[in-house]
mmCIF file of C-alpha atoms and ligand atoms in Angstrom:
data_model
loop_
_atom_site.group_PDB
_atom_site.id
_atom_site.type_symbol
_atom_site.label_atom_id
_atom_site.label_comp_id
_atom_site.label_asym_id
_atom_site.label_seq_id
_atom_site.Cartn_x
_atom_site.Cartn_y
_atom_site.Cartn_z
ATOM 1 C CA UNK A 1 33.258 4.964 18.561
ATOM 2 C CA UNK A 2 30.928 5.334 15.535
ATOM 3 C CA UNK A 3 28.040 4.472 17.794
ATOM 4 C CA UNK A 4 29.052 7.094 20.349
ATOM 5 C CA UNK A 5 29.274 9.701 17.593
ATOM 6 C CA UNK A 6 25.847 8.642 16.261
ATOM 7 C CA UNK A 7 24.285 8.902 19.724
ATOM 8 C CA UNK A 8 25.962 12.264 20.371
ATOM 9 C CA UNK A 9 24.812 13.673 17.014
ATOM 10 C CA UNK A 10 21.295 12.426 17.686
ATOM 11 C CA UNK A 11 21.476 14.076 21.110
ATOM 12 C CA UNK A 12 22.502 17.444 19.657
ATOM 13 C CA UNK A 13 19.866 17.099 16.957
ATOM 14 C CA UNK A 14 17.362 16.499 19.736
ATOM 15 C CA UNK A 15 18.544 19.547 21.648
ATOM 16 C CA UNK A 16 17.853 21.655 18.617
ATOM 17 C CA UNK A 17 14.639 19.982 17.485
ATOM 18 C CA UNK A 18 12.764 18.403 20.407
ATOM 19 C CA UNK A 19 10.618 21.466 20.924
ATOM 20 C CA UNK A 20 7.436 21.429 18.891
ATOM 21 C CA UNK A 21 7.941 24.232 16.457
ATOM 22 C CA UNK A 22 5.338 25.632 14.147
ATOM 23 C CA UNK A 23 7.058 25.776 10.778
ATOM 24 C CA UNK A 24 6.302 27.123 7.358
ATOM 25 C CA UNK A 25 6.676 24.779 4.434
ATOM 26 C CA UNK A 26 8.976 26.480 1.925
ATOM 27 C CA UNK A 27 7.320 24.759 -1.041
ATOM 28 C CA UNK A 28 3.793 26.015 -0.464
ATOM 29 C CA UNK A 29 2.026 29.159 0.657
ATOM 30 C CA UNK A 30 0.929 28.595 4.248
ATOM 31 C CA UNK A 31 -2.778 28.087 4.550
ATOM 32 C CA UNK A 32 -2.633 25.169 7.009
ATOM 33 C CA UNK A 33 -0.405 25.289 10.106
ATOM 34 C CA UNK A 34 2.371 22.698 10.332
ATOM 35 C CA UNK A 35 3.880 21.315 13.537
ATOM 36 C CA UNK A 36 7.052 19.231 13.868
ATOM 37 C CA UNK A 37 8.773 17.106 16.465
ATOM 38 C CA UNK A 38 11.907 14.935 16.578
ATOM 39 C CA UNK A 39 12.578 12.212 19.139
ATOM 40 C CA UNK A 40 15.077 9.400 19.672
ATOM 41 C CA UNK A 41 13.393 6.012 20.158
ATOM 42 C CA UNK A 42 13.903 2.375 19.067
ATOM 43 C CA UNK A 43 17.586 3.177 18.585
ATOM 44 C CA UNK A 44 16.897 5.731 15.862
ATOM 45 C CA UNK A 45 15.990 9.366 15.196
ATOM 46 C CA UNK A 46 12.284 9.818 14.417
ATOM 47 C CA UNK A 47 10.654 12.931 12.970
ATOM 48 C CA UNK A 48 6.978 13.874 12.653
ATOM 49 C CA UNK A 49 5.173 16.635 10.803
ATOM 50 C CA UNK A 50 1.436 17.226 11.101
ATOM 51 C CA UNK A 51 -0.652 19.642 9.042
ATOM 52 C CA UNK A 52 -3.883 21.067 10.446
ATOM 53 C CA UNK A 53 -5.398 23.610 12.849
ATOM 54 C CA UNK A 54 -4.870 22.625 16.493
ATOM 55 C CA UNK A 55 -2.897 19.460 15.732
ATOM 56 C CA UNK A 56 0.139 20.231 17.893
ATOM 57 C CA UNK A 57 -0.935 17.941 20.800
ATOM 58 C CA UNK A 58 -1.127 15.015 18.356
ATOM 59 C CA UNK A 59 2.681 15.054 18.234
ATOM 60 C CA UNK A 60 2.847 14.128 21.932
ATOM 61 C CA UNK A 61 0.320 11.347 21.353
ATOM 62 C CA UNK A 62 2.553 9.962 18.579
ATOM 63 C CA UNK A 63 5.556 9.951 20.907
ATOM 64 C CA UNK A 64 3.615 8.282 23.738
ATOM 65 C CA UNK A 65 2.408 5.581 21.345
ATOM 66 C CA UNK A 66 5.941 4.843 20.136
ATOM 67 C CA UNK A 67 7.318 4.610 23.688
ATOM 68 C CA UNK A 68 4.496 2.254 24.646
ATOM 69 C CA UNK A 69 5.040 -0.054 21.647
ATOM 70 C CA UNK A 70 8.809 -0.017 22.241
ATOM 71 C CA UNK A 71 8.206 -1.218 25.815
ATOM 72 C CA UNK A 72 6.062 -4.050 24.432
ATOM 73 C CA UNK A 73 8.338 -5.362 21.674
ATOM 74 C CA UNK A 74 11.954 -4.447 22.540
ATOM 75 C CA UNK A 75 14.150 -7.511 23.047
ATOM 76 C CA UNK A 76 16.223 -5.645 25.650
ATOM 77 C CA UNK A 77 13.426 -4.291 27.892
ATOM 78 C CA UNK A 78 12.794 -6.998 30.505
ATOM 79 C CA UNK A 79 9.051 -6.321 30.829
ATOM 80 C CA UNK A 80 8.440 -6.882 27.086
ATOM 81 C CA UNK A 81 6.807 -9.955 25.582
ATOM 82 C CA UNK A 82 9.832 -10.497 23.339
ATOM 83 C CA UNK A 83 12.248 -10.456 26.291
ATOM 84 C CA UNK A 84 9.961 -12.904 28.137
ATOM 85 C CA UNK A 85 9.843 -15.240 25.131
ATOM 86 C CA UNK A 86 13.623 -15.215 24.662
ATOM 87 C CA UNK A 87 13.957 -16.190 28.336
ATOM 88 C CA UNK A 88 11.206 -18.835 28.203
ATOM 89 C CA UNK A 89 13.451 -21.904 27.700
ATOM 90 C CA UNK A 90 11.022 -23.445 25.241
ATOM 91 C CA UNK A 91 8.027 -23.186 27.582
ATOM 92 C CA UNK A 92 4.707 -22.173 25.956
ATOM 93 C CA UNK A 93 4.267 -18.524 26.983
ATOM 94 C CA UNK A 94 1.183 -16.324 26.958
ATOM 95 C CA UNK A 95 1.718 -12.913 25.364
ATOM 96 C CA UNK A 96 -0.475 -9.897 24.606
ATOM 97 C CA UNK A 97 -2.946 -10.659 21.787
ATOM 98 C CA UNK A 98 -1.310 -7.961 19.628
ATOM 99 C CA UNK A 99 2.155 -9.499 20.097
ATOM 100 C CA UNK A 100 0.772 -12.912 19.155
ATOM 101 C CA UNK A 101 -0.823 -11.448 16.018
ATOM 102 C CA UNK A 102 2.444 -9.736 15.074
ATOM 103 C CA UNK A 103 4.451 -12.945 15.548
ATOM 104 C CA UNK A 104 1.906 -14.937 13.533
ATOM 105 C CA UNK A 105 2.251 -12.329 10.768
ATOM 106 C CA UNK A 106 6.060 -12.625 10.989
ATOM 107 C CA UNK A 107 5.818 -16.378 10.428
ATOM 108 C CA UNK A 108 3.556 -15.797 7.458
ATOM 109 C CA UNK A 109 6.062 -13.321 5.924
ATOM 110 C CA UNK A 110 8.827 -15.914 6.437
ATOM 111 C CA UNK A 111 6.783 -18.582 4.727
ATOM 112 C CA UNK A 112 5.959 -16.289 1.801
ATOM 113 C CA UNK A 113 9.546 -15.095 1.343
ATOM 114 C CA UNK A 114 11.022 -18.601 1.553
ATOM 115 C CA UNK A 115 12.775 -17.721 4.812
ATOM 116 C CA UNK A 116 14.674 -14.662 3.496
ATOM 117 C CA UNK A 117 12.867 -12.782 6.264
ATOM 118 C CA UNK A 118 13.199 -14.719 9.513
ATOM 119 C CA UNK A 119 12.968 -13.243 13.025
ATOM 120 C CA UNK A 120 14.677 -16.322 14.534
ATOM 121 C CA UNK A 121 17.908 -14.971 13.036
ATOM 122 C CA UNK A 122 18.482 -13.291 16.451
ATOM 123 C CA UNK A 123 21.477 -15.407 17.601
ATOM 124 C CA UNK A 124 23.288 -14.436 14.386
ATOM 125 C CA UNK A 125 22.270 -10.785 14.736
ATOM 126 C CA UNK A 126 23.682 -10.872 18.273
ATOM 127 C CA UNK A 127 26.901 -12.603 17.138
ATOM 128 C CA UNK A 128 27.521 -10.196 14.273
ATOM 129 C CA UNK A 129 26.545 -7.230 16.486
ATOM 130 C CA UNK A 130 26.865 -4.896 13.502
ATOM 131 C CA UNK A 131 26.706 -1.296 14.661
ATOM 132 C CA UNK A 132 27.141 -2.435 18.246
ATOM 133 C CA UNK A 133 30.918 -2.452 18.378
ATOM 134 C CA UNK A 134 32.125 -5.386 16.252
ATOM 135 C CA UNK A 135 35.022 -4.508 13.948
ATOM 136 C CA UNK A 136 36.223 -7.971 12.813
ATOM 137 C CA UNK A 137 33.860 -10.613 11.323
ATOM 138 C CA UNK A 138 33.194 -13.708 13.462
ATOM 139 C CA UNK A 139 34.744 -17.016 12.358
ATOM 140 C CA UNK A 140 32.786 -19.782 10.642
ATOM 141 C CA UNK A 141 33.348 -21.859 13.800
ATOM 142 C CA UNK A 142 31.412 -19.229 15.750
ATOM 143 C CA UNK A 143 28.622 -19.047 13.148
ATOM 144 C CA UNK A 144 28.072 -22.796 12.567
ATOM 145 C CA UNK A 145 26.681 -23.809 15.987
ATOM 146 C CA UNK A 146 24.129 -20.972 15.847
ATOM 147 C CA UNK A 147 22.729 -22.038 12.464
ATOM 148 C CA UNK A 148 20.894 -24.889 14.215
ATOM 149 C CA UNK A 149 18.944 -22.328 16.262
ATOM 150 C CA UNK A 150 17.643 -20.478 13.202
ATOM 151 C CA UNK A 151 14.440 -21.330 11.328
ATOM 152 C CA UNK A 152 10.999 -19.721 11.498
ATOM 153 C CA UNK A 153 9.260 -23.085 11.954
ATOM 154 C CA UNK A 154 10.834 -23.220 15.433
ATOM 155 C CA UNK A 155 8.381 -20.543 16.560
ATOM 156 C CA UNK A 156 4.744 -21.577 16.908
ATOM 157 C CA UNK A 157 1.822 -19.303 17.682
ATOM 158 C CA UNK A 158 -1.384 -20.822 19.024
ATOM 159 C CA UNK A 159 -3.924 -18.169 19.976
ATOM 160 C CA UNK A 160 -2.070 -15.932 22.442
ATOM 161 C CA UNK A 161 0.447 -18.628 23.355
ATOM 162 C CA UNK A 162 3.852 -18.625 21.702
ATOM 163 C CA UNK A 163 6.466 -21.376 21.911
ATOM 164 C CA UNK A 164 10.093 -20.948 20.889
ATOM 165 C CA UNK A 165 11.669 -24.325 20.238
ATOM 166 C CA UNK A 166 15.400 -23.770 20.788
ATOM 167 C CA UNK A 167 15.379 -20.379 19.089
ATOM 168 C CA UNK A 168 15.379 -16.675 19.919
ATOM 169 C CA UNK A 169 13.630 -13.791 18.147
ATOM 170 C CA UNK A 170 14.446 -10.223 17.094
ATOM 171 C CA UNK A 171 11.855 -7.810 15.692
ATOM 172 C CA UNK A 172 14.474 -5.382 14.319
ATOM 173 C CA UNK A 173 13.271 -5.922 10.749
ATOM 174 C CA UNK A 174 9.550 -5.190 11.370
ATOM 175 C CA UNK A 175 9.299 -3.246 14.640
ATOM 176 C CA UNK A 176 9.363 0.186 13.031
ATOM 177 C CA UNK A 177 6.892 -0.918 10.351
ATOM 178 C CA UNK A 178 4.568 -2.197 13.079
ATOM 179 C CA UNK A 179 4.772 1.155 14.894
ATOM 180 C CA UNK A 180 4.170 2.926 11.569
ATOM 181 C CA UNK A 181 0.843 1.109 11.141
ATOM 182 C CA UNK A 182 -0.189 2.191 14.634
ATOM 183 C CA UNK A 183 0.890 5.796 14.066
ATOM 184 C CA UNK A 184 -1.018 5.855 10.812
ATOM 185 C CA UNK A 185 -4.224 4.705 12.561
ATOM 186 C CA UNK A 186 -3.725 7.267 15.348
ATOM 187 C CA UNK A 187 -3.194 10.139 12.896
ATOM 188 C CA UNK A 188 -6.156 9.051 10.752
ATOM 189 C CA UNK A 189 -8.395 9.076 13.845
ATOM 190 C CA UNK A 190 -7.863 12.839 14.240
ATOM 191 C CA UNK A 191 -10.217 14.728 11.971
ATOM 192 C CA UNK A 192 -8.203 17.940 12.200
ATOM 193 C CA UNK A 193 -5.057 16.224 10.833
ATOM 194 C CA UNK A 194 -5.217 17.189 7.153
ATOM 195 C CA UNK A 195 -1.863 15.655 6.386
ATOM 196 C CA UNK A 196 1.056 14.030 8.169
ATOM 197 C CA UNK A 197 4.498 12.720 7.396
ATOM 198 C CA UNK A 198 6.645 10.692 9.739
ATOM 199 C CA UNK A 199 10.037 9.127 9.308
ATOM 200 C CA UNK A 200 11.232 6.443 11.712
ATOM 201 C CA UNK A 201 14.804 5.922 10.505
ATOM 202 C CA UNK A 202 14.147 4.574 7.009
ATOM 203 C CA UNK A 203 10.431 3.906 7.554
ATOM 204 C CA UNK A 204 8.326 6.734 6.140
ATOM 205 C CA UNK A 205 4.552 7.131 6.378
ATOM 206 C CA UNK A 206 2.439 9.787 4.647
ATOM 207 C CA UNK A 207 -1.186 10.648 5.260
ATOM 208 C CA UNK A 208 -3.430 13.010 3.310
ATOM 209 C CA UNK A 209 -1.836 15.993 1.619
ATOM 210 C CA UNK A 210 0.275 19.055 2.294
ATOM 211 C CA UNK A 211 -0.919 22.608 1.838
ATOM 212 C CA UNK A 212 -2.637 23.201 -1.444
ATOM 213 C CA UNK A 213 -3.682 19.523 -1.578
ATOM 214 C CA UNK A 214 -0.246 18.618 -2.973
ATOM 215 C CA UNK A 215 0.914 15.020 -2.511
ATOM 216 C CA UNK A 216 3.954 14.412 -0.321
ATOM 217 C CA UNK A 217 7.302 13.964 -2.015
ATOM 218 C CA UNK A 218 9.462 11.180 -0.540
ATOM 219 C CA UNK A 219 13.156 11.128 -1.416
ATOM 220 C CA UNK A 220 14.867 7.819 -2.214
ATOM 221 C CA UNK A 221 18.286 7.957 -0.629
ATOM 222 C CA UNK A 222 21.527 7.741 -2.596
ATOM 223 C CA UNK A 223 23.051 4.707 -0.838
ATOM 224 C CA UNK A 224 26.585 5.830 -1.700
ATOM 225 C CA UNK A 225 26.062 9.438 -0.659
ATOM 226 C CA UNK A 226 25.373 11.315 2.543
ATOM 227 C CA UNK A 227 22.078 10.799 4.419
ATOM 228 C CA UNK A 228 20.712 13.951 2.779
ATOM 229 C CA UNK A 229 21.589 12.862 -0.813
ATOM 230 C CA UNK A 230 18.803 11.437 -2.963
ATOM 231 C CA UNK A 231 18.731 9.643 -6.319
ATOM 232 C CA UNK A 232 15.039 10.163 -6.963
ATOM 233 C CA UNK A 233 11.700 10.849 -5.389
ATOM 234 C CA UNK A 234 8.193 9.420 -5.245
ATOM 235 C CA UNK A 235 4.956 11.406 -4.970
ATOM 236 C CA UNK A 236 2.462 9.738 -2.660
ATOM 237 C CA UNK A 237 -0.534 9.980 -0.361
ATOM 238 C CA UNK A 238 -1.726 7.520 2.312
ATOM 239 C CA UNK A 239 1.179 5.120 1.944
ATOM 240 C CA UNK A 240 4.365 3.758 3.515
ATOM 241 C CA UNK A 241 7.833 3.830 1.986
ATOM 242 C CA UNK A 242 10.301 1.548 3.769
ATOM 243 C CA UNK A 243 13.956 1.199 2.789
ATOM 244 C CA UNK A 244 16.675 -1.303 3.645
ATOM 245 C CA UNK A 245 20.281 -0.795 2.613
ATOM 246 C CA UNK A 246 23.865 -1.708 3.379
ATOM 247 C CA UNK A 247 24.623 1.866 4.521
ATOM 248 C CA UNK A 248 22.377 1.816 7.591
ATOM 249 C CA UNK A 249 24.659 -0.134 9.955
ATOM 250 C CA UNK A 250 27.926 -1.662 8.869
ATOM 251 C CA UNK A 251 31.618 -2.075 9.526
ATOM 252 C CA UNK A 252 34.392 -2.445 6.985
ATOM 253 C CA UNK A 253 37.066 -5.109 7.358
ATOM 254 C CA UNK A 254 39.795 -5.904 4.862
ATOM 255 C CA UNK A 255 38.000 -3.939 2.132
ATOM 256 C CA UNK A 256 34.644 -5.699 2.609
ATOM 257 C CA UNK A 257 31.450 -4.098 3.950
ATOM 258 C CA UNK A 258 29.679 -6.182 6.617
ATOM 259 C CA UNK A 259 26.148 -4.786 7.052
ATOM 260 C CA UNK A 260 23.290 -5.541 9.454
ATOM 261 C CA UNK A 261 21.019 -7.694 7.269
ATOM 262 C CA UNK A 262 21.768 -11.385 7.697
ATOM 263 C CA UNK A 263 21.035 -14.045 5.098
ATOM 264 C CA UNK A 264 19.506 -16.813 7.251
ATOM 265 C CA UNK A 265 20.783 -19.365 4.716
ATOM 266 C CA UNK A 266 24.474 -18.449 5.186
ATOM 267 C CA UNK A 267 24.569 -16.914 8.654
ATOM 268 C CA UNK A 268 26.438 -13.884 7.311
ATOM 269 C CA UNK A 269 25.463 -10.437 5.963
ATOM 270 C CA UNK A 270 23.667 -11.054 2.669
ATOM 271 C CA UNK A 271 25.733 -10.815 -0.517
ATOM 272 C CA UNK A 272 22.953 -10.106 -3.014
ATOM 273 C CA UNK A 273 23.206 -7.656 -5.915
ATOM 274 C CA UNK A 274 20.996 -5.110 -4.086
ATOM 275 C CA UNK A 275 22.511 -2.077 -2.374
ATOM 276 C CA UNK A 276 19.186 -0.526 -1.389
ATOM 277 C CA UNK A 277 15.539 -1.417 -1.819
ATOM 278 C CA UNK A 278 12.555 0.788 -1.009
ATOM 279 C CA UNK A 279 9.123 -0.785 -0.655
ATOM 280 C CA UNK A 280 5.927 1.203 -1.297
ATOM 281 C CA UNK A 281 2.878 -0.414 0.293
ATOM 282 C CA UNK A 282 -0.263 0.444 2.260
ATOM 283 C CA UNK A 283 0.703 -2.002 5.053
ATOM 284 C CA UNK A 284 3.685 -0.715 7.067
ATOM 285 C CA UNK A 285 4.591 -3.987 8.795
ATOM 286 C CA UNK A 286 4.518 -5.973 5.553
ATOM 287 C CA UNK A 287 6.524 -3.234 3.803
ATOM 288 C CA UNK A 288 9.195 -3.465 6.504
ATOM 289 C CA UNK A 289 9.371 -7.264 6.313
ATOM 290 C CA UNK A 290 9.629 -7.047 2.518
ATOM 291 C CA UNK A 291 12.400 -4.430 2.556
ATOM 292 C CA UNK A 292 14.559 -6.846 4.549
ATOM 293 C CA UNK A 293 13.484 -9.963 2.631
ATOM 294 C CA UNK A 294 13.919 -8.545 -0.877
ATOM 295 C CA UNK A 295 17.319 -7.130 0.074
ATOM 296 C CA UNK A 296 18.410 -10.668 1.008
ATOM 297 C CA UNK A 297 16.814 -12.237 -2.102
ATOM 298 C CA UNK A 298 18.556 -10.079 -4.707
ATOM 299 C CA UNK A 299 16.911 -8.575 -7.795
ATOM 300 C CA UNK A 300 16.079 -11.769 -9.653
ATOM 301 C CA UNK A 301 14.190 -13.505 -6.832
ATOM 302 C CA UNK A 302 12.732 -10.182 -5.676
ATOM 303 C CA UNK A 303 11.217 -9.495 -9.115
ATOM 304 C CA UNK A 304 9.813 -13.022 -9.217
ATOM 305 C CA UNK A 305 8.244 -12.348 -5.786
ATOM 306 C CA UNK A 306 6.791 -9.112 -7.178
ATOM 307 C CA UNK A 307 5.334 -10.829 -10.244
ATOM 308 C CA UNK A 308 3.800 -13.576 -8.091
ATOM 309 C CA UNK A 309 2.304 -11.234 -5.486
ATOM 310 C CA UNK A 310 1.844 -7.697 -6.890
ATOM 311 C CA UNK A 311 0.772 -6.426 -3.459
ATOM 312 C CA UNK A 312 3.463 -3.707 -3.206
ATOM 313 C CA UNK A 313 5.749 -1.614 -5.413
ATOM 314 C CA UNK A 314 9.520 -1.137 -5.134
ATOM 315 C CA UNK A 315 12.573 0.890 -6.130
ATOM 316 C CA UNK A 316 15.777 -1.161 -6.482
ATOM 317 C CA UNK A 317 19.329 0.175 -6.459
ATOM 318 C CA UNK A 318 21.898 -2.450 -7.436
ATOM 319 C CA UNK A 319 25.517 -2.769 -6.305
ATOM 320 C CA UNK A 320 26.543 -1.670 -9.799
ATOM 321 C CA UNK A 321 24.547 1.568 -9.542
ATOM 322 C CA UNK A 322 21.517 0.661 -11.641
ATOM 323 C CA UNK A 323 18.134 1.956 -10.531
ATOM 324 C CA UNK A 324 14.822 0.418 -11.569
ATOM 325 C CA UNK A 325 11.249 0.452 -10.312
ATOM 326 C CA UNK A 326 8.289 -1.930 -10.494
ATOM 327 C CA UNK A 327 5.524 -1.215 -13.032
ATOM 328 C CA UNK A 328 3.101 0.482 -10.650
ATOM 329 C CA UNK A 329 5.684 3.134 -9.689
ATOM 330 C CA UNK A 330 6.745 4.204 -13.173
ATOM 331 C CA UNK A 331 4.484 7.289 -13.201
ATOM 332 C CA UNK A 332 5.163 8.226 -9.548
ATOM 333 C CA UNK A 333 8.966 7.946 -9.447
ATOM 334 C CA UNK A 334 11.288 10.681 -10.743
ATOM 335 C CA UNK A 335 14.946 9.748 -11.241
ATOM 336 C CA UNK A 336 17.542 12.402 -10.326
ATOM 337 C CA UNK A 337 20.638 10.229 -9.793
ATOM 338 C CA UNK A 338 22.472 10.609 -13.139
ATOM 339 C CA UNK A 339 25.022 13.105 -11.796
ATOM 340 C CA UNK A 340 25.813 10.834 -8.870
ATOM 341 C CA UNK A 341 26.659 8.046 -11.352
ATOM 342 C CA UNK A 342 23.449 6.014 -11.386
ATOM 343 C CA UNK A 343 21.677 4.771 -14.495
ATOM 344 C CA UNK A 344 17.909 4.441 -14.680
ATOM 345 C CA UNK A 345 16.785 1.284 -16.445
HETATM 346 P P1 AMP B 401 15.786 -3.600 8.207
HETATM 347 O O1 AMP B 401 16.688 -2.431 8.432
HETATM 348 O O2 AMP B 401 14.333 -3.313 8.270
HETATM 349 O O3 AMP B 401 16.137 -4.345 6.959
HETATM 350 O O4 AMP B 401 16.020 -4.613 9.441
HETATM 351 C C1 AMP B 401 17.289 -5.088 9.785
HETATM 352 C C2 AMP B 401 17.286 -5.605 11.200
HETATM 353 O O5 AMP B 401 16.478 -6.791 11.280
HETATM 354 C C3 AMP B 401 18.665 -6.018 11.678
HETATM 355 O O6 AMP B 401 19.295 -4.971 12.396
HETATM 356 C C4 AMP B 401 18.376 -7.223 12.581
HETATM 357 O O7 AMP B 401 17.962 -6.790 13.852
HETATM 358 C C5 AMP B 401 17.188 -7.868 11.903
HETATM 359 N N1 AMP B 401 17.504 -8.812 10.813
HETATM 360 C C6 AMP B 401 18.674 -8.947 10.122
HETATM 361 N N2 AMP B 401 18.562 -9.855 9.133
HETATM 362 C C7 AMP B 401 17.275 -10.304 9.173
HETATM 363 C C8 AMP B 401 16.523 -11.251 8.406
HETATM 364 N N3 AMP B 401 17.056 -11.910 7.360
HETATM 365 N N4 AMP B 401 15.225 -11.456 8.755
HETATM 366 C C9 AMP B 401 14.665 -10.798 9.795
HETATM 367 N N5 AMP B 401 15.323 -9.910 10.569
HETATM 368 C C10 AMP B 401 16.605 -9.646 10.250
HETATM 369 MG MG1 MG B 402 12.670 -4.180 7.318
#
């Protein structure tokens, strides 16, 4: 039912917003035209804003790019490489060079995050089916036999040939980040695009500046509030901000929230102390992988990962309503969540 309501609301949102409308930014005097578009793709609502003379057609190029990538990586579209691999019965399978590179990167992220991020978690994602109609958690007896199918070392990538050894894959945790990198490159290739902001359901990308050379301001969502409630914001240019949280897809059973991010070590939705994590990074795919991985790890392991790598920044919101940011974000993040009951550490 929730899903039907979500799809219907997205549909009505589309009805009102699909047209490309030239808009004025309320925060700035208009000296550069702005164009906007909203679409529904990859199971989520996506919005785009481009700043610059004559940039309206770029919005259609963005949409075409997203539809093309979705066809290539969706696990449910039967012409996609991912669908082919999941049906390959362990046979080495040739895929597009870009798919092979993405899967090799996924394995590298798994290795680096100690398996907290793992695209072979697919059988568990399918069993839990969070957001897809499940209302009662599966039993341990249903989970246990699937655990043997999970483990990133079961997927090997050799050139453009990929072999899945008794496993299945799901790019839900990096697909939107991967598209974000491609959108970023497309928008950068247009000289007349002075600035752009896109949001692919939790994956935000910003390029250049708004009118008046102001940086973009990205809100960090209040995970206990409505989708339009924020507990702070970050000022940025040429960067990605990717969030994972337990409010995105979930069901509640017997007073417990069961969300869509699975801990590959337990086979169940992760039970870390993180309610929401937002990753700031100049690589959209890596940012997306990290948002999922750090959410699973919890704050202690996540901060150790940060100290060891320092190739991203992050905002953490804990289950007990504490908010803290990594060192490199301290001068870019503004906390506004006190009234909503959060404390800034
Ligand atoms: P995100 O919202 O980016 O954190 O991605 C969550 C999605 O990735 C889920 O809906 C699943 O499709 C998939 N997923 C869930 N848990 C994991 C995990 N531990 N590693 C990789 N993918 C996952
Ligand atoms: Mg992710």
